Coordinates of C-alpha atoms and ligand atoms in Angstrom, one line a residue:
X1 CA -56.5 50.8 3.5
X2 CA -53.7 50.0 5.7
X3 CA -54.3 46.5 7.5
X4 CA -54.0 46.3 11.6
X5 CA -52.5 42.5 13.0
X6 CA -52.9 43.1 16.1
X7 CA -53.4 39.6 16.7
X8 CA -50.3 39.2 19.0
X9 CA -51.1 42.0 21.4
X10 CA -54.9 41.1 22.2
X11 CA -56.7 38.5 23.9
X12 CA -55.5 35.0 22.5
X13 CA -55.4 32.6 25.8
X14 CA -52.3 31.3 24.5
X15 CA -50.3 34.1 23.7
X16 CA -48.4 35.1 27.5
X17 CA -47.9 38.6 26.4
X18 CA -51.2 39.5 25.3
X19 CA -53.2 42.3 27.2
X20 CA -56.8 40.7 28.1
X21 CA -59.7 42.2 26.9
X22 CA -61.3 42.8 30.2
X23 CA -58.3 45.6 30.4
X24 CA -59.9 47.7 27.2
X25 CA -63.0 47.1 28.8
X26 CA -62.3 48.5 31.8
X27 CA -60.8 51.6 30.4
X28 CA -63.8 52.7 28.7
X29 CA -64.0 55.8 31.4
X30 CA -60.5 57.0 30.4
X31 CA -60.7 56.3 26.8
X32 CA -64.3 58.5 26.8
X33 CA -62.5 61.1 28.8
X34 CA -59.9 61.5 26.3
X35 CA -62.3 61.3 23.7
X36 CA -64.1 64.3 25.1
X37 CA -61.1 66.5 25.8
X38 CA -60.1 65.7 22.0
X39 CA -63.5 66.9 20.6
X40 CA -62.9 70.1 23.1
X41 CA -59.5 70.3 21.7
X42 CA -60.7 70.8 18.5
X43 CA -63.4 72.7 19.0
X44 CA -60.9 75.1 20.6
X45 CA -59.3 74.7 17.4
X46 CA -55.5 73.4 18.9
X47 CA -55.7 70.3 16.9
X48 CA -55.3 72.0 13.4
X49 CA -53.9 68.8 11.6
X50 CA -57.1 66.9 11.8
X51 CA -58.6 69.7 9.0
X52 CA -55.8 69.6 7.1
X53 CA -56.7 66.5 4.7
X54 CA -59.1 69.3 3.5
X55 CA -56.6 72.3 2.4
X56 CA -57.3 73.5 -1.1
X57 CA -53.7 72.9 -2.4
X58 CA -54.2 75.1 -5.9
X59 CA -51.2 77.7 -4.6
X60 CA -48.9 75.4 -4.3
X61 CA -49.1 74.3 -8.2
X62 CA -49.5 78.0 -8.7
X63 CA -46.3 78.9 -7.4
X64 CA -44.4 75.1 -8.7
X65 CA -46.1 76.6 -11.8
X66 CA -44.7 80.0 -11.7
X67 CA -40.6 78.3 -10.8
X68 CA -38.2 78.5 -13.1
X69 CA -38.7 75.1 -14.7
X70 CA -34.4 74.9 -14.5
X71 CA -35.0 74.1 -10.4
X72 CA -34.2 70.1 -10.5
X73 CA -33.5 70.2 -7.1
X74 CA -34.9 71.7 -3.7
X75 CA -32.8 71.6 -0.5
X76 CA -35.1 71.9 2.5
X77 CA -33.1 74.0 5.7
X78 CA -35.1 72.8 8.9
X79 CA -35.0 70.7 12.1
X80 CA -37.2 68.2 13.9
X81 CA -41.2 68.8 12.8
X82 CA -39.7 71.2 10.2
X83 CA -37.3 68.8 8.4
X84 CA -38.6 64.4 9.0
X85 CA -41.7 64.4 7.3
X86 CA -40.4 66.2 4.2
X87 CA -37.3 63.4 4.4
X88 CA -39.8 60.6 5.5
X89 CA -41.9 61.3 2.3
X90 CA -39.3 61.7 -0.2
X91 CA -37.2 58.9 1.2
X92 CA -40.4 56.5 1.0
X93 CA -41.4 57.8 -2.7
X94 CA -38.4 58.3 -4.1
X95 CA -38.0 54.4 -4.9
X96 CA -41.7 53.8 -5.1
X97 CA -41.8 56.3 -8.0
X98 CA -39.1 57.6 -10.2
X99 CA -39.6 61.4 -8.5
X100 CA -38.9 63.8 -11.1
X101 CA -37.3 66.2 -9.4
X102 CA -34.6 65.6 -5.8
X103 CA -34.9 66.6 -2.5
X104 CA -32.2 67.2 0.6
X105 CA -33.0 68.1 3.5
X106 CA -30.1 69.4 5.6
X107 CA -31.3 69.2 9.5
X108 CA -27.8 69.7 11.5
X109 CA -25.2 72.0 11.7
X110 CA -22.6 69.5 10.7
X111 CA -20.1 70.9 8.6
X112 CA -19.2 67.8 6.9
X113 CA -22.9 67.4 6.1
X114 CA -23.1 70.8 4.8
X115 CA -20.2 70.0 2.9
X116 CA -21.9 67.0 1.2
X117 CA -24.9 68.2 0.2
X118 CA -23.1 71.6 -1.6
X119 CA -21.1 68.6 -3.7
X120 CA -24.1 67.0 -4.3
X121 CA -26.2 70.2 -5.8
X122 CA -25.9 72.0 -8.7
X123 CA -26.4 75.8 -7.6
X124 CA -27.8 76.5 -10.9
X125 CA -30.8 74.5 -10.5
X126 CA -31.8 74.5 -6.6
X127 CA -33.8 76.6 -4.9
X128 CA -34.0 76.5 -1.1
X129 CA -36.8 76.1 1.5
X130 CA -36.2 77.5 4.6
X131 CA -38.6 76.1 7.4
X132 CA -39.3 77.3 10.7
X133 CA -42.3 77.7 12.5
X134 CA -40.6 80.1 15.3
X135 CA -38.1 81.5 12.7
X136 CA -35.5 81.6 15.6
X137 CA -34.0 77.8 15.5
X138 CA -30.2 78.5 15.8
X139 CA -29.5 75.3 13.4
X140 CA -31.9 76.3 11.2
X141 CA -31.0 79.6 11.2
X142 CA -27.4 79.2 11.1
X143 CA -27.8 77.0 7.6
X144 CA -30.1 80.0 6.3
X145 CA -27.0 83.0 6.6
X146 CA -24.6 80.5 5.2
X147 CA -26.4 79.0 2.1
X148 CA -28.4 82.0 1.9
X149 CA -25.1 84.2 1.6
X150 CA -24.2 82.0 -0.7
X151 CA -26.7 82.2 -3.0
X152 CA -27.1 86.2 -3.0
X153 CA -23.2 86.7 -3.7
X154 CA -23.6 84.0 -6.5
X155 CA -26.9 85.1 -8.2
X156 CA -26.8 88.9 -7.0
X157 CA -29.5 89.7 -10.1
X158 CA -31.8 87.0 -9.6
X159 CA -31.2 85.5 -6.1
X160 CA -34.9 86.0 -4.4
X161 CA -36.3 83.2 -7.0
X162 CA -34.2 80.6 -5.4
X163 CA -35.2 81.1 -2.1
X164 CA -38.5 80.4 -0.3
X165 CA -39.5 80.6 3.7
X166 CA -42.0 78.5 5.4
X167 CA -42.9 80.7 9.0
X168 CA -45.3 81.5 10.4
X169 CA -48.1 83.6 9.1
X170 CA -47.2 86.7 10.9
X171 CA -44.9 86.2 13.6
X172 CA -41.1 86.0 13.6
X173 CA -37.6 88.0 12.8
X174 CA -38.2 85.8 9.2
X175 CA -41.8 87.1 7.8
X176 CA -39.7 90.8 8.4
X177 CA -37.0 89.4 5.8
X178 CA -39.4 87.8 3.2
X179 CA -41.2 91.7 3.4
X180 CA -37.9 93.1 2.8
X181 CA -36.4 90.7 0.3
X182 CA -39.8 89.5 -1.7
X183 CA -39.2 86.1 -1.1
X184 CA -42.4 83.6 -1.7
X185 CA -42.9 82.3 1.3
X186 CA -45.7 80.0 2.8
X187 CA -47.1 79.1 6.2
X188 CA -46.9 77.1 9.4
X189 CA -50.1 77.3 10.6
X190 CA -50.9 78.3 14.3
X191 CA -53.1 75.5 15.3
X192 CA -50.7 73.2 14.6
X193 CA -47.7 72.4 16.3
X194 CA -44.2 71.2 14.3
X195 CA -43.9 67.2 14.6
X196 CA -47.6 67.2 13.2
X197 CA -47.1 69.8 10.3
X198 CA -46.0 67.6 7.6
X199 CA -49.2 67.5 5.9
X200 CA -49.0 71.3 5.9
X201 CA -46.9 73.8 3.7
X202 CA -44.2 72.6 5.7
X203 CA -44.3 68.8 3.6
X204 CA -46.5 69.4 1.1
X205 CA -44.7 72.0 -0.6
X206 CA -41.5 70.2 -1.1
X207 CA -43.5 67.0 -1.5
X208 CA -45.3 68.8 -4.4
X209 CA -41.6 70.1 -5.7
X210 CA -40.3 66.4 -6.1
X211 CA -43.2 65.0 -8.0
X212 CA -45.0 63.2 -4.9
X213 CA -49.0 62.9 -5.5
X214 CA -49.8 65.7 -2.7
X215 CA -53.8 65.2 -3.1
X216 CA -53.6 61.6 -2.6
X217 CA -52.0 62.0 0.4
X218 CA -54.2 63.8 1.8
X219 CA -56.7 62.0 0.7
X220 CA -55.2 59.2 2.7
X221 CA -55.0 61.3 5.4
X222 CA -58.8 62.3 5.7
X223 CA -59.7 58.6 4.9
X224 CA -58.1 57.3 8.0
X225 CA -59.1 60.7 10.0
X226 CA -62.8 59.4 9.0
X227 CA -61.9 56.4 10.7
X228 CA -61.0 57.6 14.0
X229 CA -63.7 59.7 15.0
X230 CA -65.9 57.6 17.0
X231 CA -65.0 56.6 21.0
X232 CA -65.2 52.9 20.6
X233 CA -61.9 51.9 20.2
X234 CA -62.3 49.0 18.3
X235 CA -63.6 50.8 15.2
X236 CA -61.2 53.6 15.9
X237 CA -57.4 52.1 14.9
X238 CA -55.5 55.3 16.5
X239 CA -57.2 55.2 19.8
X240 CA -57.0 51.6 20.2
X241 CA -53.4 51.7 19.3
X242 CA -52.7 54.2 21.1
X243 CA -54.7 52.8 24.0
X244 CA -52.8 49.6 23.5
X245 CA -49.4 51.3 24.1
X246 CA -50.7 53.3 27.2
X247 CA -51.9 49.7 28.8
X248 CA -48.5 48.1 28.1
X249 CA -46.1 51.4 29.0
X250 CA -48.7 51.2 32.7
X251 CA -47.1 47.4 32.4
X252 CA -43.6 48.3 32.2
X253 CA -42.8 48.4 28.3
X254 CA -41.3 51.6 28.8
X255 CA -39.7 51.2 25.2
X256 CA -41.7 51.2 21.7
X257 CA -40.3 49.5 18.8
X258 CA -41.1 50.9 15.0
X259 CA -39.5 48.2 13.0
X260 CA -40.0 48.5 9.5
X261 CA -39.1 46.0 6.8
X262 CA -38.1 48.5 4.6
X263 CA -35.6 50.5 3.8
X264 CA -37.8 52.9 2.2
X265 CA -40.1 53.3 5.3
X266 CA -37.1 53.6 7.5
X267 CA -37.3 57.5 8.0
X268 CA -40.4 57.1 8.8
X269 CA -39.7 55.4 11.7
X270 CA -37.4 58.4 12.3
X271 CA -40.7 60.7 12.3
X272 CA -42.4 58.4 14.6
X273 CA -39.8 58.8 17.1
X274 CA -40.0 62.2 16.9
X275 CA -43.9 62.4 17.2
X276 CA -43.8 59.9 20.1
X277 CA -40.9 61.1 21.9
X278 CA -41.4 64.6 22.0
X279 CA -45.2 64.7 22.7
X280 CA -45.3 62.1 25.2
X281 CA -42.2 62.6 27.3
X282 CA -43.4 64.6 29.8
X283 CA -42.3 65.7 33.4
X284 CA -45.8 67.4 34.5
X285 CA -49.2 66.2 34.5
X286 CA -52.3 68.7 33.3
X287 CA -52.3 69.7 37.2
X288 CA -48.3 70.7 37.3
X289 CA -47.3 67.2 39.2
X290 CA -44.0 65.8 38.7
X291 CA -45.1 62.3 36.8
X292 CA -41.5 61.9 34.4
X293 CA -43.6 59.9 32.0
X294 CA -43.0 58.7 28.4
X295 CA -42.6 55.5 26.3
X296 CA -39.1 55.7 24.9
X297 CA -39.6 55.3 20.7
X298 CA -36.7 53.2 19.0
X299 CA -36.2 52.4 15.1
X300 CA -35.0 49.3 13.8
X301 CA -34.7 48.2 10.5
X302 CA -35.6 44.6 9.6
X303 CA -34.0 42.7 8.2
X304 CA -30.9 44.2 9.1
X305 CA -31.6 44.4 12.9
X306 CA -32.0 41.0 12.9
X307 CA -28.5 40.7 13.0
X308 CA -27.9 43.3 15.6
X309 CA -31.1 44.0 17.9
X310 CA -33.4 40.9 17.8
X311 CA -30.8 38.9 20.0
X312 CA -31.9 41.8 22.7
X313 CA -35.5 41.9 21.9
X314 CA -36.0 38.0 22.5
X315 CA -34.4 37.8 25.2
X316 CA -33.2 41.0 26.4
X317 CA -35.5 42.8 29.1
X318 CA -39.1 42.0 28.3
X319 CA -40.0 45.9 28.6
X320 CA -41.0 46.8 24.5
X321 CA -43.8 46.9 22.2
X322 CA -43.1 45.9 19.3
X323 CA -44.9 47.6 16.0
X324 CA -43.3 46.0 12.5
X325 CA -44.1 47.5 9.5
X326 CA -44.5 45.4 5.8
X327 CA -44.8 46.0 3.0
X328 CA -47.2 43.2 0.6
X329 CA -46.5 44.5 -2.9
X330 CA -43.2 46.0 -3.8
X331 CA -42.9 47.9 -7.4
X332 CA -40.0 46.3 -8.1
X333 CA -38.7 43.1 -7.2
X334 CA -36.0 40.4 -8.4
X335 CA -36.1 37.0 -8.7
X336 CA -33.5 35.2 -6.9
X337 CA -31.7 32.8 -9.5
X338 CA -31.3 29.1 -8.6
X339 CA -27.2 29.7 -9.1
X340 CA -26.2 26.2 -7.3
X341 CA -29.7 23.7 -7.7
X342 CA -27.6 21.2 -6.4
X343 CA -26.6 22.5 -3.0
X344 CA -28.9 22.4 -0.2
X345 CA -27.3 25.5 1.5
X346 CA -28.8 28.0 -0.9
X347 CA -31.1 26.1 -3.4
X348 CA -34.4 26.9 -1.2
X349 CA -33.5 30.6 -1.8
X350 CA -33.6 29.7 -6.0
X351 CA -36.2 31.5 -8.0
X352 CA -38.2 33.3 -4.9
X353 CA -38.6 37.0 -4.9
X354 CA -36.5 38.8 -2.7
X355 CA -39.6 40.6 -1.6
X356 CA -41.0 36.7 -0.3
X357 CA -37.4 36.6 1.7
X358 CA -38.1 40.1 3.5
X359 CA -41.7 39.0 4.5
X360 CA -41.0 35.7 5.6
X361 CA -37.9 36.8 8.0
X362 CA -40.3 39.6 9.1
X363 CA -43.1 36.9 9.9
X364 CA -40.3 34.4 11.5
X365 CA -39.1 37.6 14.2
X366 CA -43.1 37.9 14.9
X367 CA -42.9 34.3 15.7
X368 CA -40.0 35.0 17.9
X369 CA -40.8 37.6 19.7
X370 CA -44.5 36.2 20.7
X371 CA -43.1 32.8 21.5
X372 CA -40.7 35.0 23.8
X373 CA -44.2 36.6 25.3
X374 CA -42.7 39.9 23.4
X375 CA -46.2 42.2 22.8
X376 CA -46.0 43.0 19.0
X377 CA -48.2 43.9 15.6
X378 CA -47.9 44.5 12.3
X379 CA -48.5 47.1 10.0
X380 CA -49.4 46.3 6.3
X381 CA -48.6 48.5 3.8
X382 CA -50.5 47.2 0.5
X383 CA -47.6 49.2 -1.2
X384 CA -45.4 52.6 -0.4
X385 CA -47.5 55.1 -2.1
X386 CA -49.0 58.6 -1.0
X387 CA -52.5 57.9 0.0
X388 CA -51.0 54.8 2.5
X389 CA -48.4 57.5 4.0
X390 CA -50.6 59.9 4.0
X391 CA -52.9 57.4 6.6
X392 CA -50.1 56.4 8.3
X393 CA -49.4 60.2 9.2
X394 CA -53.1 60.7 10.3
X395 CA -53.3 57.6 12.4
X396 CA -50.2 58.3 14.1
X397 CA -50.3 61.9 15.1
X398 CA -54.2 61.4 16.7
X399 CA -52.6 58.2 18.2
X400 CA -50.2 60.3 19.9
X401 CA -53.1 62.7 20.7
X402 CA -54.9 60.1 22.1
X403 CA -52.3 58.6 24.5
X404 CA -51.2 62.3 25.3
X405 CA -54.8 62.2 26.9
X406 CA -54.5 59.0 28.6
X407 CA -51.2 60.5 30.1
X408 CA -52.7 63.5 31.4
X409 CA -49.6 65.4 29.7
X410 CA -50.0 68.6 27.1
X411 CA -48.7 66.2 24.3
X412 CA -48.5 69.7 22.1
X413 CA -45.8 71.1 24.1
X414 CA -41.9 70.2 24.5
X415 CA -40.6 72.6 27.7
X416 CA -37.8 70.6 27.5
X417 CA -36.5 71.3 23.9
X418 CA -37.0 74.9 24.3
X419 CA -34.7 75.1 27.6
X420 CA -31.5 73.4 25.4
X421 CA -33.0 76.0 22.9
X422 CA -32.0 78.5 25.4
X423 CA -29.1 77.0 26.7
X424 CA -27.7 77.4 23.1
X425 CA -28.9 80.9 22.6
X426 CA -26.9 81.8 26.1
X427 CA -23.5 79.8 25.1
X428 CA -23.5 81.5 22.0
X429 CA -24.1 84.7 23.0
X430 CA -27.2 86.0 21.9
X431 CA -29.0 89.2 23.6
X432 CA -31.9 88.4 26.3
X433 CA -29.9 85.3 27.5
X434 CA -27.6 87.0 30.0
X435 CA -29.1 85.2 32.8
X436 CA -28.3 81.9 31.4
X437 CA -25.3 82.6 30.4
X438 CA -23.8 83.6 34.3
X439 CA -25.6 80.7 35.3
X440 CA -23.2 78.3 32.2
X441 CA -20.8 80.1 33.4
X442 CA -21.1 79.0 37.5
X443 CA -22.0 75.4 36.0
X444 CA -18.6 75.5 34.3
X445 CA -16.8 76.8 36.7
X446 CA -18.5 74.3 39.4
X447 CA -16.6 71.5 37.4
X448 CA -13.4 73.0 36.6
X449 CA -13.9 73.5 32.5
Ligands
PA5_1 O1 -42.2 69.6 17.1 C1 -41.7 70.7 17.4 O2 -42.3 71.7 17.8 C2 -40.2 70.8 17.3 O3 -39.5 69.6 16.9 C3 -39.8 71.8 16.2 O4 -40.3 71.3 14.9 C4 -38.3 72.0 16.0 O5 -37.8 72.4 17.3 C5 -38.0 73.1 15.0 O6 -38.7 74.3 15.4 P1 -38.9 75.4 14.3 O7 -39.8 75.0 13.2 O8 -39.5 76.5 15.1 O9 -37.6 75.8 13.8

């Protein structure tokens, strides 16, 4: 199981930054309030993630079963909840365990980007995943006509093996094309909305592709789900950490801190930011009141922050929360060698492991930052494998849940993506968007570009 320290947020007389107890106490009202609209939430069936640790995955190896066994590589087209969690995974597992099989995920419309990754493939041997819930994202759908274009004028006998969609089930100008082409395809459920779908189609089957253990990581997943059902926070670790966040953020620590010491978690703290941001930053209540609320999610990356951010997080503005994660057993791990014994500078670092360095600068910025009064805990991996991931998922996306609730927000909705959404459709031209486009149009001419 993963391990909470939570130690330096909580109660200890002695620590200035800790949150008293009396303060969970007396949000017992909220916290059952939340609770309840959760249960009704899912009852409504709008929180589709929280069944997902129970999806019979057999199609998936039916179809991995069924691919031309030449397919060494998948490049996954997507953005946002459709791209980090398959990046996130295979960027954790990927030096955990030697993956069979590669993934890229290409989530912008840089050129350059585009350009690397077509270097990187073989064409022979990679089949593309196109994912989109709303099969209208102009990134996502720009990367589609080029690399699909591609592969039809290279493979015109045989193209429809190398591609696959991931839509949804009946909606969108995309379930048309896989009816007209034959494409497999697979779904993005309704009930569950993009920054919590990796644990759906949308992760698992590229996750599946690579060689990651899919089951345990769900597995994972419903193991920590089991451990968040109950109201009382302190046997629930995604309500009290989320509950812990909402207390500070109603103190001023408008800024949330996912620092991970490891490079291999690092993308996940990518996905967190995601999740955190876009379900929590919010400019209406429930009731339609203008609240602008939202704890601003930032990644570091320890140790290398130390040398860039920590300066600023000791004694910076004291307006964060600090979450580190760590990592106790690493597979692999080297021993540094004792190369000069007889010079004090560097002899202490002789024959440790490098993974005793990492923890030991990760445990000297927790020292820091408390004696700083800087609110922070740890997250322990007992190693980077799919059944921890797959808890850390579960915990966070019903933490987010959770502090949605303690908002009053919709955390399941993001207005504010969808209006640059449209203001992209209307610049570039697209039918239904006249509207916008003569009001770009005034906005440009207002300042003279
Ligand atoms: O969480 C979300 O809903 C968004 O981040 C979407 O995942 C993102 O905008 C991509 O949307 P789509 O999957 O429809 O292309």
């Amino acid at each position: 199981m993963l391990g909470y320290q939570y130690y330096n947020l909580l109660s200890s007389a002695h620590l200035v930054s800790a949150l008293p107890l009396q303060k969970i106490y007396a949000a017992q009202e909220q916290i059952n309030s939340a609770h309840q609209e959760i249960l009704a939430d899912r009852q409504a069936d709008v929180l589709g993630f929280y069944n997902l640790p129970e999806t019979n995955t057999a199609y998936i190896f039916d179809y991995l079963a069924k691919l031309d066994a030449r397919f060494d590589t998948m490049v996954v087209l997507g953005i946002g909840g459709s791209a980090l969690g398959n990046k996130a995974l295979y960027s954790a597992l990927k030096t955990e365990a030697e993956l069979p099989k590669k993934l890229f995920v290409y989530d912008n419309v840089d050129p350059i980007f585009l350009d690397e990754v077509l270097q990187e493939i073989n064409l022979d041997t990679t089949v593309f995943n196109v994912i989109t819930k709303s099969g209208t994202t102009a990134e996502t759908m720009a990367g589609y006509m080029i690399l699909v274009d591609l592969v039809k004028r290279k493979y015109p006998n045989d193209f429809q093996k190398r591609i696959i969609i991931t839509t949804d089930r009946e909606k969108g100008f995309l379930r048309q094309v896989i009816k007209q082409e034959g494409y497999q395809s697979f779904v993005v459920p309704d009930n569950v909305g993009g920054r919590f779908s990796v644990l759906t189609d949308v992760g698992l089957v590229s996750s599946a592709f690579t060689g990651i253990d899919i089951a345990a990581l769900l597995k994972g997943a419903g193991d920590m789900r089991d451990s968040c059902l109950t109201p009382d926070v302190f046997n629930n670790p995604a309500y009290l950490n989320g509950l812990i966040h909402f207390l500070y953020y109603r103190q001023g620590k408008n800024i949330s801190v996912m620092m991970p010491y490891s490079n291999a978690l690092y993308d996940f703290a990518d996905w967190y930011r995601q999740l955190w941001a876009e379900s929590l930053g919010k400019r209406h209540d429930l009731k339609g009141r203008e609240i602008f609320v939202g704890q601003t999610p930032v990644k570091a990356l320890g140790t290398t922050d130390q040398h860039s951010q920590v300066q600023l997080y000791t004694e910076g503005p004291n307006d964060k929360v600090f979450t580190f994660l760590t990592v106790e057993r690493f597979k692999h791990d080297y021993t540094i060698p004792n190369l000069h014994p007889d010079r004090e500078e560097v002899s202490y670092l002789g024959d440790r492991k490098l993974s005793e360095l990492l923890n030991a600068e990760r445990f000297a910025t927790e020292i820091a930052l408390t004696k700083a009064g800087r609110p922070n805990c740890n997250l322990v991996f007992p190693q980077i494998d799919a059944y921890h991931l797959g808890q850390f998922i579960m915990l966070y996306e019903i933490q987010t849940v959770f502090a949605g609730k303690l908002l009053h927000i919709n955390p399941l909705d993001q207005p504010g993506v969808e209006a640059g959404k449209i203001a992209t459709y209307a610049l570039m031209g697209k039918a239904g968007f006249e509207k916008e486009r003569a009001e770009i149009e005034q906005y440009k001419k207002d300042r003279g570009v």
